mmCIF file with all atom_site columns, C-alpha atoms in Angstrom:
data_model
loop_
_atom_site.group_PDB
_atom_site.id
_atom_site.type_symbol
_atom_site.label_atom_id
_atom_site.label_alt_id
_atom_site.label_comp_id
_atom_site.label_asym_id
_atom_site.label_entity_id
_atom_site.label_seq_id
_atom_site.pdbx_PDB_ins_code
_atom_site.Cartn_x
_atom_site.Cartn_y
_atom_site.Cartn_z
_atom_site.occupancy
_atom_site.B_iso_or_equiv
_atom_site.pdbx_formal_charge
_atom_site.auth_seq_id
_atom_site.auth_comp_id
_atom_site.auth_asym_id
_atom_site.auth_atom_id
_atom_site.pdbx_PDB_model_num
ATOM 1   C CA . MET A 1 1   ? -26.264 73.411 -114.026 1.00 75.00 ? 1   MET A CA 1
ATOM 2   C CA . SER A 1 2   ? -29.588 74.044 -115.799 1.00 91.00 ? 2   SER A CA 1
ATOM 3   C CA . LEU A 1 3   ? -31.673 71.375 -117.469 1.00 92.00 ? 3   LEU A CA 1
ATOM 4   C CA . TYR A 1 4   ? -30.984 73.037 -120.824 1.00 93.00 ? 4   TYR A CA 1
ATOM 5   C CA . ALA A 1 5   ? -27.225 72.766 -120.166 1.00 94.00 ? 5   ALA A CA 1
ATOM 6   C CA . ASP A 1 6   ? -27.579 69.128 -119.011 1.00 92.00 ? 6   ASP A CA 1
ATOM 7   C CA . ILE A 1 7   ? -29.343 68.199 -122.242 1.00 93.00 ? 7   ILE A CA 1
ATOM 8   C CA . LYS A 1 8   ? -26.924 70.230 -124.357 1.00 94.00 ? 8   LYS A CA 1
ATOM 9   C CA . LYS A 1 9   ? -23.892 68.356 -122.959 1.00 93.00 ? 9   LYS A CA 1
ATOM 10  C CA . TYR A 1 10  ? -25.562 64.922 -123.283 1.00 92.00 ? 10  TYR A CA 1
ATOM 11  C CA . THR A 1 11  ? -23.977 62.646 -125.912 1.00 93.00 ? 11  THR A CA 1
ATOM 12  C CA . PRO A 1 12  ? -26.719 60.788 -127.826 1.00 92.00 ? 12  PRO A CA 1
ATOM 13  C CA . ALA A 1 13  ? -26.434 57.003 -128.114 1.00 87.00 ? 13  ALA A CA 1
ATOM 14  C CA . ASN A 1 14  ? -27.922 56.905 -131.619 1.00 88.00 ? 14  ASN A CA 1
ATOM 15  C CA . GLU A 1 15  ? -29.463 58.985 -134.419 1.00 90.00 ? 15  GLU A CA 1
ATOM 16  C CA . GLN A 1 16  ? -32.903 59.028 -132.829 1.00 87.00 ? 16  GLN A CA 1
ATOM 17  C CA . GLU A 1 17  ? -31.549 60.451 -129.574 1.00 87.00 ? 17  GLU A CA 1
ATOM 18  C CA . ALA A 1 18  ? -29.598 63.056 -131.560 1.00 92.00 ? 18  ALA A CA 1
ATOM 19  C CA . ARG A 1 19  ? -32.795 64.198 -133.318 1.00 89.00 ? 19  ARG A CA 1
ATOM 20  C CA . ASP A 1 20  ? -34.762 64.151 -130.066 1.00 88.00 ? 20  ASP A CA 1
ATOM 21  C CA . LYS A 1 21  ? -32.055 66.164 -128.286 1.00 90.00 ? 21  LYS A CA 1
ATOM 22  C CA . GLU A 1 22  ? -32.105 68.793 -131.042 1.00 91.00 ? 22  GLU A CA 1
ATOM 23  C CA . GLN A 1 23  ? -35.911 69.073 -130.849 1.00 89.00 ? 23  GLN A CA 1
ATOM 24  C CA . MET A 1 24  ? -35.856 69.304 -127.045 1.00 89.00 ? 24  MET A CA 1
ATOM 25  C CA . LEU A 1 25  ? -33.334 72.143 -127.028 1.00 92.00 ? 25  LEU A CA 1
ATOM 26  C CA . LEU A 1 26  ? -35.224 74.041 -129.734 1.00 90.00 ? 26  LEU A CA 1
ATOM 27  C CA . TYR A 1 27  ? -38.523 73.630 -127.903 1.00 88.00 ? 27  TYR A CA 1
ATOM 28  C CA . MET A 1 28  ? -37.049 74.673 -124.545 1.00 89.00 ? 28  MET A CA 1
ATOM 29  C CA . LYS A 1 29  ? -35.556 77.794 -126.111 1.00 91.00 ? 29  LYS A CA 1
ATOM 30  C CA . HIS A 1 30  ? -38.957 78.981 -127.363 1.00 90.00 ? 30  HIS A CA 1
ATOM 31  C CA . ASN A 1 31  ? -41.371 77.646 -124.717 1.00 87.00 ? 31  ASN A CA 1
ATOM 32  C CA . LYS A 1 32  ? -40.732 78.621 -121.117 1.00 89.00 ? 32  LYS A CA 1
ATOM 33  C CA . ASP A 1 33  ? -43.524 76.446 -119.684 1.00 90.00 ? 33  ASP A CA 1
ATOM 34  C CA . TYR A 1 34  ? -41.956 73.122 -120.769 1.00 87.00 ? 34  TYR A CA 1
ATOM 35  C CA . LEU A 1 35  ? -41.683 71.936 -117.146 1.00 90.00 ? 35  LEU A CA 1
ATOM 36  C CA . PHE A 1 36  ? -45.443 71.947 -116.589 1.00 88.00 ? 36  PHE A CA 1
ATOM 37  C CA . ARG A 1 37  ? -47.882 69.261 -117.674 1.00 81.00 ? 37  ARG A CA 1
ATOM 38  C CA . GLU A 1 38  ? -50.455 71.991 -118.334 1.00 84.00 ? 38  GLU A CA 1
ATOM 39  C CA . ASN A 1 39  ? -48.435 72.613 -121.504 1.00 79.00 ? 39  ASN A CA 1
ATOM 40  C CA . ARG A 1 40  ? -50.354 70.141 -123.688 1.00 74.00 ? 40  ARG A CA 1
ATOM 41  C CA . THR A 1 41  ? -47.905 70.408 -126.614 1.00 78.00 ? 41  THR A CA 1
ATOM 42  C CA . ALA A 1 42  ? -44.823 69.099 -124.803 1.00 79.00 ? 42  ALA A CA 1
ATOM 43  C CA . HIS A 1 43  ? -43.513 68.928 -121.258 1.00 79.00 ? 43  HIS A CA 1
ATOM 44  C CA . VAL A 1 44  ? -40.768 67.177 -119.320 1.00 84.00 ? 44  VAL A CA 1
ATOM 45  C CA . THR A 1 45  ? -40.878 63.870 -117.503 1.00 85.00 ? 45  THR A CA 1
ATOM 46  C CA . ALA A 1 46  ? -38.087 61.909 -115.813 1.00 88.00 ? 46  ALA A CA 1
ATOM 47  C CA . SER A 1 47  ? -37.514 58.221 -115.159 1.00 88.00 ? 47  SER A CA 1
ATOM 48  C CA . ALA A 1 48  ? -35.262 55.978 -113.112 1.00 86.00 ? 48  ALA A CA 1
ATOM 49  C CA . TRP A 1 49  ? -33.810 52.704 -114.416 1.00 85.00 ? 49  TRP A CA 1
ATOM 50  C CA . THR A 1 50  ? -33.641 50.968 -111.047 1.00 87.00 ? 50  THR A CA 1
ATOM 51  C CA . VAL A 1 51  ? -31.493 47.926 -110.314 1.00 85.00 ? 51  VAL A CA 1
ATOM 52  C CA . ASN A 1 52  ? -30.778 46.021 -107.135 1.00 84.00 ? 52  ASN A CA 1
ATOM 53  C CA . LYS A 1 53  ? -27.363 46.440 -105.500 1.00 81.00 ? 53  LYS A CA 1
ATOM 54  C CA . GLU A 1 54  ? -26.214 43.077 -106.895 1.00 83.00 ? 54  GLU A CA 1
ATOM 55  C CA . ARG A 1 55  ? -27.077 44.281 -110.418 1.00 82.00 ? 55  ARG A CA 1
ATOM 56  C CA . THR A 1 56  ? -29.101 41.127 -111.070 1.00 86.00 ? 56  THR A CA 1
ATOM 57  C CA . LYS A 1 57  ? -32.649 42.543 -111.233 1.00 87.00 ? 57  LYS A CA 1
ATOM 58  C CA . THR A 1 58  ? -34.458 45.668 -112.330 1.00 87.00 ? 58  THR A CA 1
ATOM 59  C CA . LEU A 1 59  ? -37.600 47.156 -110.804 1.00 90.00 ? 59  LEU A CA 1
ATOM 60  C CA . MET A 1 60  ? -40.269 47.876 -113.399 1.00 89.00 ? 60  MET A CA 1
ATOM 61  C CA . VAL A 1 61  ? -43.862 49.109 -113.472 1.00 89.00 ? 61  VAL A CA 1
ATOM 62  C CA . TYR A 1 62  ? -46.631 47.991 -115.790 1.00 87.00 ? 62  TYR A CA 1
ATOM 63  C CA . HIS A 1 63  ? -47.196 51.074 -117.916 1.00 79.00 ? 63  HIS A CA 1
ATOM 64  C CA . ASN A 1 64  ? -50.786 51.384 -119.126 1.00 78.00 ? 64  ASN A CA 1
ATOM 65  C CA . ILE A 1 65  ? -49.846 53.826 -121.904 1.00 71.00 ? 65  ILE A CA 1
ATOM 66  C CA . TYR A 1 66  ? -47.660 51.243 -123.645 1.00 70.00 ? 66  TYR A CA 1
ATOM 67  C CA . ASN A 1 67  ? -49.312 48.098 -122.265 1.00 79.00 ? 67  ASN A CA 1
ATOM 68  C CA . SER A 1 68  ? -45.830 46.997 -121.263 1.00 81.00 ? 68  SER A CA 1
ATOM 69  C CA . TRP A 1 69  ? -43.469 46.676 -118.335 1.00 85.00 ? 69  TRP A CA 1
ATOM 70  C CA . SER A 1 70  ? -41.249 49.743 -118.218 1.00 83.00 ? 70  SER A CA 1
ATOM 71  C CA . TRP A 1 71  ? -39.007 51.767 -115.949 1.00 82.00 ? 71  TRP A CA 1
ATOM 72  C CA . ILE A 1 72  ? -40.378 54.142 -113.309 1.00 88.00 ? 72  ILE A CA 1
ATOM 73  C CA . GLY A 1 73  ? -41.033 57.824 -113.951 1.00 87.00 ? 73  GLY A CA 1
ATOM 74  C CA . GLY A 1 74  ? -43.373 60.778 -114.156 1.00 85.00 ? 74  GLY A CA 1
ATOM 75  C CA . HIS A 1 75  ? -43.985 64.461 -114.805 1.00 86.00 ? 75  HIS A CA 1
ATOM 76  C CA . SER A 1 76  ? -41.581 67.153 -113.615 1.00 90.00 ? 76  SER A CA 1
ATOM 77  C CA . ASP A 1 77  ? -44.478 69.382 -112.478 1.00 91.00 ? 77  ASP A CA 1
ATOM 78  C CA . GLY A 1 78  ? -42.278 72.486 -112.552 1.00 92.00 ? 78  GLY A CA 1
ATOM 79  C CA . GLU A 1 79  ? -39.152 70.909 -111.003 1.00 93.00 ? 79  GLU A CA 1
ATOM 80  C CA . GLU A 1 80  ? -36.072 71.585 -113.164 1.00 92.00 ? 80  GLU A CA 1
ATOM 81  C CA . ASP A 1 81  ? -33.833 69.112 -111.326 1.00 93.00 ? 81  ASP A CA 1
ATOM 82  C CA . LEU A 1 82  ? -34.960 65.920 -112.999 1.00 91.00 ? 82  LEU A CA 1
ATOM 83  C CA . ARG A 1 83  ? -32.786 63.843 -110.700 1.00 91.00 ? 83  ARG A CA 1
ATOM 84  C CA . LEU A 1 84  ? -35.162 64.817 -107.897 1.00 92.00 ? 84  LEU A CA 1
ATOM 85  C CA . VAL A 1 85  ? -38.135 64.045 -110.135 1.00 92.00 ? 85  VAL A CA 1
ATOM 86  C CA . ALA A 1 86  ? -36.811 60.563 -110.965 1.00 91.00 ? 86  ALA A CA 1
ATOM 87  C CA . MET A 1 87  ? -36.223 59.798 -107.283 1.00 92.00 ? 87  MET A CA 1
ATOM 88  C CA . ARG A 1 88  ? -39.628 61.217 -106.284 1.00 93.00 ? 88  ARG A CA 1
ATOM 89  C CA . GLU A 1 89  ? -41.360 59.063 -108.867 1.00 92.00 ? 89  GLU A CA 1
ATOM 90  C CA . LEU A 1 90  ? -39.434 55.979 -107.743 1.00 92.00 ? 90  LEU A CA 1
ATOM 91  C CA . GLN A 1 91  ? -40.716 56.514 -104.202 1.00 93.00 ? 91  GLN A CA 1
ATOM 92  C CA . GLU A 1 92  ? -44.285 57.418 -105.224 1.00 92.00 ? 92  GLU A CA 1
ATOM 93  C CA . GLU A 1 93  ? -44.760 54.531 -107.670 1.00 91.00 ? 93  GLU A CA 1
ATOM 94  C CA . THR A 1 94  ? -42.949 51.748 -105.794 1.00 91.00 ? 94  THR A CA 1
ATOM 95  C CA . GLY A 1 95  ? -42.465 52.813 -102.174 1.00 91.00 ? 95  GLY A CA 1
ATOM 96  C CA . VAL A 1 96  ? -38.671 52.523 -102.560 1.00 89.00 ? 96  VAL A CA 1
ATOM 97  C CA . LYS A 1 97  ? -37.013 55.081 -100.281 1.00 85.00 ? 97  LYS A CA 1
ATOM 98  C CA . ASN A 1 98  ? -33.399 53.988 -99.993  1.00 85.00 ? 98  ASN A CA 1
ATOM 99  C CA . ALA A 1 99  ? -32.047 54.365 -103.523 1.00 88.00 ? 99  ALA A CA 1
ATOM 100 C CA . ILE A 1 100 ? -29.111 56.362 -104.829 1.00 86.00 ? 100 ILE A CA 1
ATOM 101 C CA . LEU A 1 101 ? -28.297 57.707 -108.271 1.00 86.00 ? 101 LEU A CA 1
ATOM 102 C CA . VAL A 1 102 ? -25.350 55.905 -109.829 1.00 84.00 ? 102 VAL A CA 1
ATOM 103 C CA . SER A 1 103 ? -24.487 59.049 -111.770 1.00 84.00 ? 103 SER A CA 1
ATOM 104 C CA . PRO A 1 104 ? -25.960 62.552 -111.956 1.00 86.00 ? 104 PRO A CA 1
ATOM 105 C CA . GLU A 1 105 ? -25.656 62.362 -115.750 1.00 88.00 ? 105 GLU A CA 1
ATOM 106 C CA . ILE A 1 106 ? -28.575 61.730 -118.093 1.00 89.00 ? 106 ILE A CA 1
ATOM 107 C CA . PHE A 1 107 ? -28.740 58.021 -118.975 1.00 85.00 ? 107 PHE A CA 1
ATOM 108 C CA . SER A 1 108 ? -30.873 58.417 -122.125 1.00 87.00 ? 108 SER A CA 1
ATOM 109 C CA . LEU A 1 109 ? -33.445 60.778 -123.614 1.00 87.00 ? 109 LEU A CA 1
ATOM 110 C CA . GLU A 1 110 ? -36.388 60.583 -125.978 1.00 84.00 ? 110 GLU A CA 1
ATOM 111 C CA . LEU A 1 111 ? -39.477 62.349 -127.251 1.00 80.00 ? 111 LEU A CA 1
ATOM 112 C CA . LEU A 1 112 ? -42.710 60.430 -126.859 1.00 72.00 ? 112 LEU A CA 1
ATOM 113 C CA . THR A 1 113 ? -46.442 60.897 -126.720 1.00 64.00 ? 113 THR A CA 1
ATOM 114 C CA . VAL A 1 114 ? -48.146 60.537 -123.358 1.00 57.00 ? 114 VAL A CA 1
ATOM 115 C CA . ASN A 1 115 ? -51.705 60.433 -122.123 1.00 57.00 ? 115 ASN A CA 1
ATOM 116 C CA . GLU A 1 116 ? -52.840 60.588 -118.526 1.00 55.00 ? 116 GLU A CA 1
ATOM 117 C CA . ALA A 1 117 ? -52.956 56.836 -117.845 1.00 55.00 ? 117 ALA A CA 1
ATOM 118 C CA . GLU A 1 118 ? -50.833 55.617 -114.945 1.00 59.00 ? 118 GLU A CA 1
ATOM 119 C CA . ASN A 1 119 ? -49.039 52.426 -114.039 1.00 60.00 ? 119 ASN A CA 1
ATOM 120 C CA . SER A 1 120 ? -50.922 49.449 -112.695 1.00 64.00 ? 120 SER A CA 1
ATOM 121 C CA . ALA A 1 121 ? -48.258 47.086 -111.284 1.00 68.00 ? 121 ALA A CA 1
ATOM 122 C CA . VAL A 1 122 ? -44.717 46.984 -109.886 1.00 68.00 ? 122 VAL A CA 1
ATOM 123 C CA . LYS A 1 123 ? -42.357 43.998 -110.059 1.00 68.00 ? 123 LYS A CA 1
ATOM 124 C CA . TRP A 1 124 ? -38.679 43.054 -109.889 1.00 73.00 ? 124 TRP A CA 1
ATOM 125 C CA . TRP A 1 125 ? -37.451 41.265 -113.065 1.00 72.00 ? 125 TRP A CA 1
ATOM 126 C CA . THR A 1 126 ? -34.172 39.612 -113.947 1.00 75.00 ? 126 THR A CA 1
ATOM 127 C CA . PHE A 1 127 ? -32.521 41.439 -116.849 1.00 70.00 ? 127 PHE A CA 1
ATOM 128 C CA . GLU A 1 128 ? -33.248 38.503 -119.140 1.00 74.00 ? 128 GLU A CA 1
ATOM 129 C CA . ASP A 1 129 ? -36.930 38.503 -118.209 1.00 79.00 ? 129 ASP A CA 1
ATOM 130 C CA . ALA A 1 130 ? -37.132 42.301 -118.576 1.00 74.00 ? 130 ALA A CA 1
ATOM 131 C CA . LEU A 1 131 ? -36.075 41.897 -122.209 1.00 73.00 ? 131 LEU A CA 1
ATOM 132 C CA . GLU A 1 132 ? -38.894 39.404 -122.727 1.00 78.00 ? 132 GLU A CA 1
ATOM 133 C CA . VAL A 1 133 ? -41.740 41.322 -121.057 1.00 78.00 ? 133 VAL A CA 1
ATOM 134 C CA . SER A 1 134 ? -41.089 44.757 -122.555 1.00 74.00 ? 134 SER A CA 1
ATOM 135 C CA . GLU A 1 135 ? -43.137 45.720 -125.604 1.00 70.00 ? 135 GLU A CA 1
ATOM 136 C CA . GLU A 1 136 ? -40.916 48.743 -126.314 1.00 69.00 ? 136 GLU A CA 1
ATOM 137 C CA . PRO A 1 137 ? -38.400 47.771 -129.046 1.00 69.00 ? 137 PRO A CA 1
ATOM 138 C CA . TRP A 1 138 ? -36.255 50.923 -128.707 1.00 63.00 ? 138 TRP A CA 1
ATOM 139 C CA . PHE A 1 139 ? -35.852 50.422 -124.964 1.00 63.00 ? 139 PHE A CA 1
ATOM 140 C CA . VAL A 1 140 ? -34.989 46.766 -125.411 1.00 64.00 ? 140 VAL A CA 1
ATOM 141 C CA . GLU A 1 141 ? -32.357 47.431 -128.065 1.00 67.00 ? 141 GLU A CA 1
ATOM 142 C CA . TRP A 1 142 ? -30.724 50.577 -126.690 1.00 61.00 ? 142 TRP A CA 1
ATOM 143 C CA . ILE A 1 143 ? -31.332 50.521 -122.949 1.00 60.00 ? 143 ILE A CA 1
ATOM 144 C CA . TYR A 1 144 ? -32.452 47.218 -121.465 1.00 57.00 ? 144 TYR A CA 1
ATOM 145 C CA . LYS A 1 145 ? -29.762 45.199 -123.265 1.00 57.00 ? 145 LYS A CA 1
ATOM 146 C CA . ASN A 1 146 ? -27.034 47.492 -121.897 1.00 57.00 ? 146 ASN A CA 1
ATOM 147 C CA . PRO A 1 147 ? -28.263 49.013 -118.604 1.00 53.00 ? 147 PRO A CA 1
ATOM 148 C CA . PHE A 1 148 ? -24.848 50.005 -117.256 1.00 48.00 ? 148 PHE A CA 1
ATOM 149 C CA . ARG A 1 149 ? -23.567 52.096 -120.132 1.00 45.00 ? 149 ARG A CA 1
ATOM 150 C CA . TYR A 1 150 ? -22.319 55.583 -119.419 1.00 34.00 ? 150 TYR A CA 1
ATOM 151 C CA . PRO A 1 151 ? -22.266 58.618 -119.827 1.00 30.00 ? 151 PRO A CA 1
ATOM 152 C CA . ALA A 1 152 ? -25.015 58.122 -119.024 1.00 30.00 ? 152 ALA A CA 1
ATOM 153 C CA . PRO A 1 153 ? -42.863 63.832 -122.967 1.00 42.00 ? 153 PRO A CA 1
ATOM 154 C CA . PHE A 1 154 ? -39.160 64.972 -123.050 1.00 45.00 ? 154 PHE A CA 1
ATOM 155 C CA . GLN A 1 155 ? -38.169 61.837 -121.303 1.00 50.00 ? 155 GLN A CA 1
ATOM 156 C CA . LEU A 1 156 ? -34.862 61.933 -119.445 1.00 51.00 ? 156 LEU A CA 1
ATOM 157 C CA . HIS A 1 157 ? -33.720 58.819 -117.655 1.00 56.00 ? 157 HIS A CA 1
ATOM 158 C CA . PHE A 1 158 ? -31.312 58.318 -114.760 1.00 54.00 ? 158 PHE A CA 1
ATOM 159 C CA . LEU A 1 159 ? -29.726 55.131 -113.440 1.00 52.00 ? 159 LEU A CA 1
ATOM 160 C CA . CYS A 1 160 ? -30.131 54.418 -109.733 1.00 49.00 ? 160 CYS A CA 1
ATOM 161 C CA . PHE A 1 161 ? -29.554 51.574 -107.291 1.00 52.00 ? 161 PHE A CA 1
ATOM 162 C CA . TYR A 1 162 ? -32.066 50.360 -104.754 1.00 49.00 ? 162 TYR A CA 1
ATOM 163 C CA . LEU A 1 163 ? -30.213 49.670 -101.529 1.00 48.00 ? 163 LEU A CA 1
ATOM 164 C CA . SER A 1 164 ? -32.251 47.127 -99.649  1.00 37.00 ? 164 SER A CA 1
#
């Protein structure tokens, strides 16, 4: 299935996701270079919400863009399969190699602004502590408080388990 089709079939969790989904599909229809970061107007990134196999902790990175602990992710750099992008970024940013996607479905989506700053730290947090350290209210309310819901720059997120 294509990325466009994946986004089209995604069921938004709230009004903001519904608006973001609509904008993503419209942009993708009229801009064929949306997978490349050289497109300075908008391009695709992917993230992984990573939890341990016991589902007691989440792995987060300190995100310099938001000055907050956040999930792991990065630019698609031309790759349409964002599942591969999410897993690649998990390995590049944390060194985690033995993780699996819980579901191939999109976990959440959003539009956001991004600059070129990178992450500066990686740490496992309990879910309770993750709620406290995040400075991103939307993530806290819609994602971090309910990390196991399904169906789970354009930002598409996937849920995966780290199998230690």
